[in-house]
CSV table of C-alpha atoms in Angstrom, one decimal:
chain,number,residue,atom,x,y,z
A,1,GLU,CA,-6.8,-8.6,-2.1
A,2,ILE,CA,-6.8,-9.1,-5.9
A,3,VAL,CA,-7.8,-12.6,-6.8
A,4,LEU,CA,-6.4,-14.1,-10.0
A,5,THR,CA,-8.4,-16.8,-11.7
A,6,GLN,CA,-6.7,-18.9,-14.4
A,7,SER,CA,-8.5,-20.9,-17.1
A,8,PRO,CA,-8.6,-23.6,-18.2
A,9,GLY,CA,-7.3,-25.6,-15.3
A,10,THR,CA,-5.8,-28.1,-17.7
A,11,LEU,CA,-5.0,-27.7,-21.4
A,12,SER,CA,-4.4,-30.9,-23.4
A,13,LEU,CA,-2.6,-30.2,-26.6
A,14,SER,CA,-0.1,-31.7,-29.1
A,15,PRO,CA,3.4,-30.5,-29.9
A,16,GLY,CA,3.2,-27.8,-32.6
A,17,GLU,CA,-0.2,-26.6,-31.5
A,18,ARG,CA,-1.0,-23.2,-30.1
A,19,ALA,CA,-1.8,-22.7,-26.4
A,20,THR,CA,-3.9,-19.9,-25.1
A,21,LEU,CA,-4.0,-19.4,-21.3
A,22,SER,CA,-6.2,-16.9,-19.6
A,23,CYS,CA,-5.8,-15.0,-16.3
A,24,ARG,CA,-8.7,-12.9,-15.0
A,25,ALA,CA,-8.3,-10.5,-12.1
A,26,SER,CA,-11.1,-9.7,-9.6
A,27,GLN,CA,-10.2,-6.0,-10.0
A,28,SER,CA,-8.1,-4.0,-12.4
A,29,VAL,CA,-4.4,-4.8,-12.4
A,30,THR,CA,-1.6,-2.4,-13.4
A,31,SER,CA,-0.2,-3.9,-16.5
A,32,SER,CA,3.3,-3.2,-15.4
A,33,TYR,CA,2.7,-5.6,-12.5
A,34,LEU,CA,1.4,-8.7,-14.3
A,35,ALA,CA,3.7,-11.6,-14.8
A,36,TRP,CA,3.7,-15.2,-16.0
A,37,TYR,CA,5.8,-18.1,-14.7
A,38,GLN,CA,6.5,-21.6,-15.9
A,39,GLN,CA,7.1,-24.5,-13.5
A,40,LYS,CA,8.2,-28.0,-14.4
A,41,PRO,CA,8.0,-30.9,-12.0
A,42,GLY,CA,10.6,-30.8,-9.3
A,43,GLN,CA,11.8,-27.4,-10.4
A,44,ALA,CA,11.5,-23.8,-9.1
A,45,PRO,CA,9.3,-21.5,-11.2
A,46,ARG,CA,10.8,-19.5,-14.0
A,47,LEU,CA,9.8,-16.0,-15.0
A,48,LEU,CA,8.5,-15.9,-18.6
A,49,ILE,CA,6.7,-12.6,-19.0
A,50,TYR,CA,6.7,-9.4,-17.0
A,51,ASP,CA,4.9,-6.1,-17.4
A,52,ALA,CA,2.1,-8.2,-19.1
A,53,SER,CA,3.9,-8.5,-22.4
A,54,SER,CA,7.7,-8.3,-22.0
A,55,ARG,CA,9.7,-11.5,-22.3
A,56,ALA,CA,12.2,-12.2,-19.6
A,57,THR,CA,15.8,-12.9,-20.5
A,58,GLY,CA,16.3,-16.0,-22.6
A,59,ILE,CA,12.6,-16.7,-23.2
A,60,PRO,CA,11.9,-17.8,-26.7
A,61,ASP,CA,9.7,-15.6,-28.9
A,62,ARG,CA,7.0,-18.3,-29.2
A,63,PHE,CA,5.9,-17.1,-25.7
A,64,SER,CA,3.9,-13.9,-25.7
A,65,GLY,CA,1.8,-12.0,-23.2
A,66,SER,CA,-1.1,-9.6,-23.7
A,67,GLY,CA,-4.0,-7.9,-22.0
A,68,SER,CA,-4.9,-5.1,-19.7
A,69,GLY,CA,-7.2,-4.3,-16.9
A,70,THR,CA,-8.7,-7.5,-15.6
A,71,ASP,CA,-8.0,-9.9,-18.6
A,72,PHE,CA,-4.6,-11.2,-19.5
A,73,THR,CA,-3.4,-13.9,-21.9
A,74,LEU,CA,-0.3,-16.0,-22.3
A,75,THR,CA,0.1,-17.5,-25.8
A,76,ILE,CA,2.5,-20.2,-26.8
A,77,THR,CA,2.4,-20.2,-30.6
A,78,ARG,CA,3.9,-23.6,-31.3
A,79,LEU,CA,4.3,-26.0,-28.4
A,80,GLU,CA,7.6,-27.6,-28.0
A,81,PRO,CA,8.0,-30.8,-25.9
A,82,GLU,CA,9.8,-28.7,-23.2
A,83,ASP,CA,6.8,-26.4,-22.9
A,84,PHE,CA,4.5,-28.9,-21.2
A,85,ALA,CA,4.4,-27.6,-17.7
A,86,VAL,CA,2.3,-25.6,-15.2
A,87,TYR,CA,1.9,-21.8,-15.8
A,88,TYR,CA,1.0,-19.2,-13.2
A,89,CYS,CA,0.1,-15.6,-13.6
A,90,GLN,CA,1.0,-13.2,-10.8
A,91,GLN,CA,0.2,-9.6,-9.9
A,92,TYR,CA,1.5,-7.0,-7.5
A,93,GLY,CA,-0.5,-4.2,-6.0
A,94,ASN,CA,-0.8,-2.4,-2.6
A,95,SER,CA,2.3,-4.1,-1.3
A,96,GLN,CA,0.8,-7.5,-1.8
A,97,TRP,CA,1.6,-10.2,-4.4
A,98,THR,CA,-0.9,-12.8,-5.5
A,99,PHE,CA,-0.7,-15.8,-7.9
A,100,GLY,CA,-3.3,-17.5,-9.9
A,101,GLN,CA,-4.0,-21.2,-9.2
A,102,GLY,CA,-2.2,-22.3,-12.3
A,103,THR,CA,-2.9,-23.9,-15.7
A,104,LYS,CA,-1.4,-27.2,-16.5
A,105,VAL,CA,-0.4,-27.7,-20.2
A,106,GLU,CA,-0.3,-31.4,-20.8
A,107,ILE,CA,0.5,-33.6,-23.8
A,108,LYS,CA,-2.6,-34.8,-25.6
B,1,GLU,CA,25.6,-16.0,-11.9
B,2,VAL,CA,22.8,-15.2,-9.5
B,3,GLN,CA,22.4,-17.8,-6.8
B,4,LEU,CA,19.9,-18.1,-4.0
B,5,LEU,CA,20.5,-20.9,-1.6
B,6,GLU,CA,17.9,-21.7,1.1
B,7,SER,CA,18.5,-23.6,4.3
B,8,GLY,CA,16.8,-24.3,7.6
B,9,GLY,CA,13.9,-26.4,6.5
B,10,GLY,CA,12.9,-29.6,8.2
B,11,LEU,CA,10.3,-31.4,10.3
B,12,VAL,CA,8.8,-29.3,13.2
B,13,GLN,CA,5.9,-29.9,15.5
B,14,PRO,CA,2.8,-27.7,15.4
B,15,GLY,CA,3.1,-24.6,17.5
B,16,ARG,CA,6.9,-24.6,17.4
B,17,SER,CA,9.3,-22.2,15.5
B,18,LEU,CA,11.7,-22.5,12.6
B,19,ARG,CA,14.1,-20.0,11.0
B,20,LEU,CA,14.8,-20.2,7.3
B,21,SER,CA,17.8,-18.5,5.7
B,22,CYS,CA,18.8,-17.6,2.1
B,23,ALA,CA,22.3,-16.9,1.0
B,24,ALA,CA,22.5,-14.7,-2.0
B,25,SER,CA,25.4,-14.4,-4.4
B,26,GLY,CA,26.2,-13.1,-7.9
B,27,PHE,CA,24.5,-9.8,-7.6
B,28,SER,CA,24.4,-6.6,-5.5
B,29,PHE,CA,22.1,-7.9,-2.8
B,30,SER,CA,21.4,-4.5,-1.2
B,31,ASN,CA,20.0,-3.2,-4.5
B,32,TYR,CA,17.0,-5.6,-4.6
B,33,GLY,CA,13.9,-6.3,-2.6
B,34,MET,CA,13.5,-9.9,-1.7
B,35,SER,CA,10.6,-12.2,-0.9
B,36,TRP,CA,9.6,-15.6,0.2
B,37,VAL,CA,7.1,-17.7,-1.8
B,38,ARG,CA,5.8,-21.1,-0.7
B,39,GLN,CA,4.2,-24.0,-2.4
B,40,ALA,CA,2.3,-26.7,-0.4
B,41,PRO,CA,2.7,-30.2,-1.7
B,42,GLY,CA,0.8,-30.6,-5.0
B,43,LYS,CA,-0.6,-27.0,-4.8
B,44,GLY,CA,0.0,-23.7,-6.4
B,45,LEU,CA,2.3,-20.8,-5.4
B,46,GLU,CA,1.6,-18.4,-2.5
B,47,TRP,CA,3.5,-15.3,-1.7
B,48,VAL,CA,4.5,-15.2,1.9
B,49,SER,CA,6.5,-12.1,2.7
B,50,GLY,CA,8.6,-9.4,1.2
B,51,ILE,CA,11.2,-6.9,2.3
B,52,GLY,CA,12.6,-3.7,0.8
B,53,ARG,CA,16.2,-3.1,-0.2
B,54,SER,CA,17.2,-1.6,3.1
B,55,GLY,CA,15.1,-3.8,5.2
B,56,GLY,CA,13.1,-0.8,6.4
B,57,ARG,CA,9.8,-2.0,4.8
B,58,THR,CA,8.3,-5.4,5.3
B,59,TYR,CA,5.2,-7.0,3.9
B,60,TYR,CA,3.2,-10.1,4.8
B,61,GLY,CA,0.5,-12.2,3.4
B,62,ASP,CA,-2.7,-12.5,5.5
B,63,SER,CA,-2.0,-16.2,6.3
B,64,VAL,CA,1.3,-15.5,8.1
B,65,LYS,CA,0.8,-12.0,9.4
B,66,GLY,CA,1.7,-11.8,13.1
B,67,ARG,CA,3.5,-15.2,13.1
B,68,PHE,CA,6.3,-14.8,10.5
B,69,THR,CA,9.0,-12.2,10.5
B,70,ILE,CA,11.2,-11.4,7.5
B,71,SER,CA,14.6,-9.8,7.8
B,72,ARG,CA,17.8,-9.3,5.9
B,73,ASP,CA,21.5,-8.6,6.5
B,74,ASN,CA,23.0,-6.6,3.6
B,75,SER,CA,26.5,-7.0,5.1
B,76,LYS,CA,26.2,-10.8,4.8
B,77,ASP,CA,23.9,-11.0,1.7
B,78,THR,CA,21.4,-13.0,3.6
B,79,LEU,CA,17.6,-13.1,3.9
B,80,ASP,CA,15.8,-14.8,6.8
B,81,LEU,CA,12.3,-15.9,7.6
B,82,GLN,CA,11.5,-16.5,11.3
B,83,MET,CA,8.4,-18.7,11.5
B,84,ASN,CA,6.6,-18.9,14.8
B,85,SER,CA,3.4,-20.7,15.9
B,86,LEU,CA,3.7,-23.1,12.9
B,87,ARG,CA,0.6,-24.9,11.7
B,88,ALA,CA,0.1,-27.9,9.6
B,89,ASP,CA,-1.0,-25.7,6.7
B,90,ASP,CA,2.4,-24.0,6.7
B,91,THR,CA,3.8,-27.2,5.3
B,92,ALA,CA,5.4,-26.3,2.0
B,93,VAL,CA,8.5,-25.8,0.0
B,94,TYR,CA,9.7,-22.2,0.7
B,95,TYR,CA,11.5,-20.4,-2.1
B,96,CYS,CA,13.7,-17.4,-1.7
B,97,VAL,CA,13.1,-15.0,-4.6
B,98,ARG,CA,14.5,-11.8,-5.9
B,99,ASN,CA,12.2,-8.9,-6.7
B,100,ARG,CA,13.0,-7.8,-10.2
B,101,GLY,CA,11.7,-4.3,-9.4
B,102,GLY,CA,8.5,-4.5,-11.4
B,103,GLY,CA,6.5,-6.4,-8.9
B,104,ASN,CA,7.7,-9.8,-10.1
B,105,PHE,CA,10.4,-12.3,-9.3
B,106,ASP,CA,13.2,-13.0,-11.6
B,107,TYR,CA,15.4,-15.4,-9.7
B,108,TRP,CA,14.3,-18.3,-7.5
B,109,GLY,CA,16.2,-20.6,-5.2
B,110,GLN,CA,15.6,-24.3,-5.3
B,111,GLY,CA,13.5,-24.2,-2.2
B,112,THR,CA,13.6,-25.7,1.3
B,113,LEU,CA,10.9,-28.1,2.6
B,114,VAL,CA,9.2,-27.3,5.8
B,115,THR,CA,7.0,-30.0,7.3
B,116,VAL,CA,4.8,-29.2,10.2
B,117,SER,CA,3.6,-32.4,11.9
B,118,SER,CA,3.4,-34.1,15.2
């Protein structure tokens, strides 16, 4: 099973700042199968990025994904108030899906 | 509009069974794989089980293998999860999710809470 480790656990930033979230895999992940989700309190997660770098429908262009192999990054260029949430990376391989433990982006 | 509506959650004693259902609408259900993802209170996301478009292929996470069974009825646009031998660590919100096709999940239901406790 591929283990995804996200860092940092918590990111304290101010609106307008840039957020950089990391997701590291225990073994190489097919880029086509790496996704990012956003979850706000009391809500279901929402798909942000798929195929490591493609934005899902309706996702603003301040969200971007990059990376390959074992290292992937989610970048939010200018944090808006609605972006403060928990973010999860997720991969698929060998008929198994796994999630990272999440990064919380909180208001500083 | 794509909608996924879960039902069947509730309080159940350890060792007992529970069946979750998900009613899908707004898309061609038989064209998509489906999965269940759960989230324990205050914790992260855990993929539980997945099923192919026809129902012929099923997949399970290690923590539920042998205890849970996923199934679907493409004539009724429904997805089910039969959960047997429930344990306290199965307590979670269970989400019904649509597999986008690239190994990720593009639509999520609002979830149904399962609490396993005596």
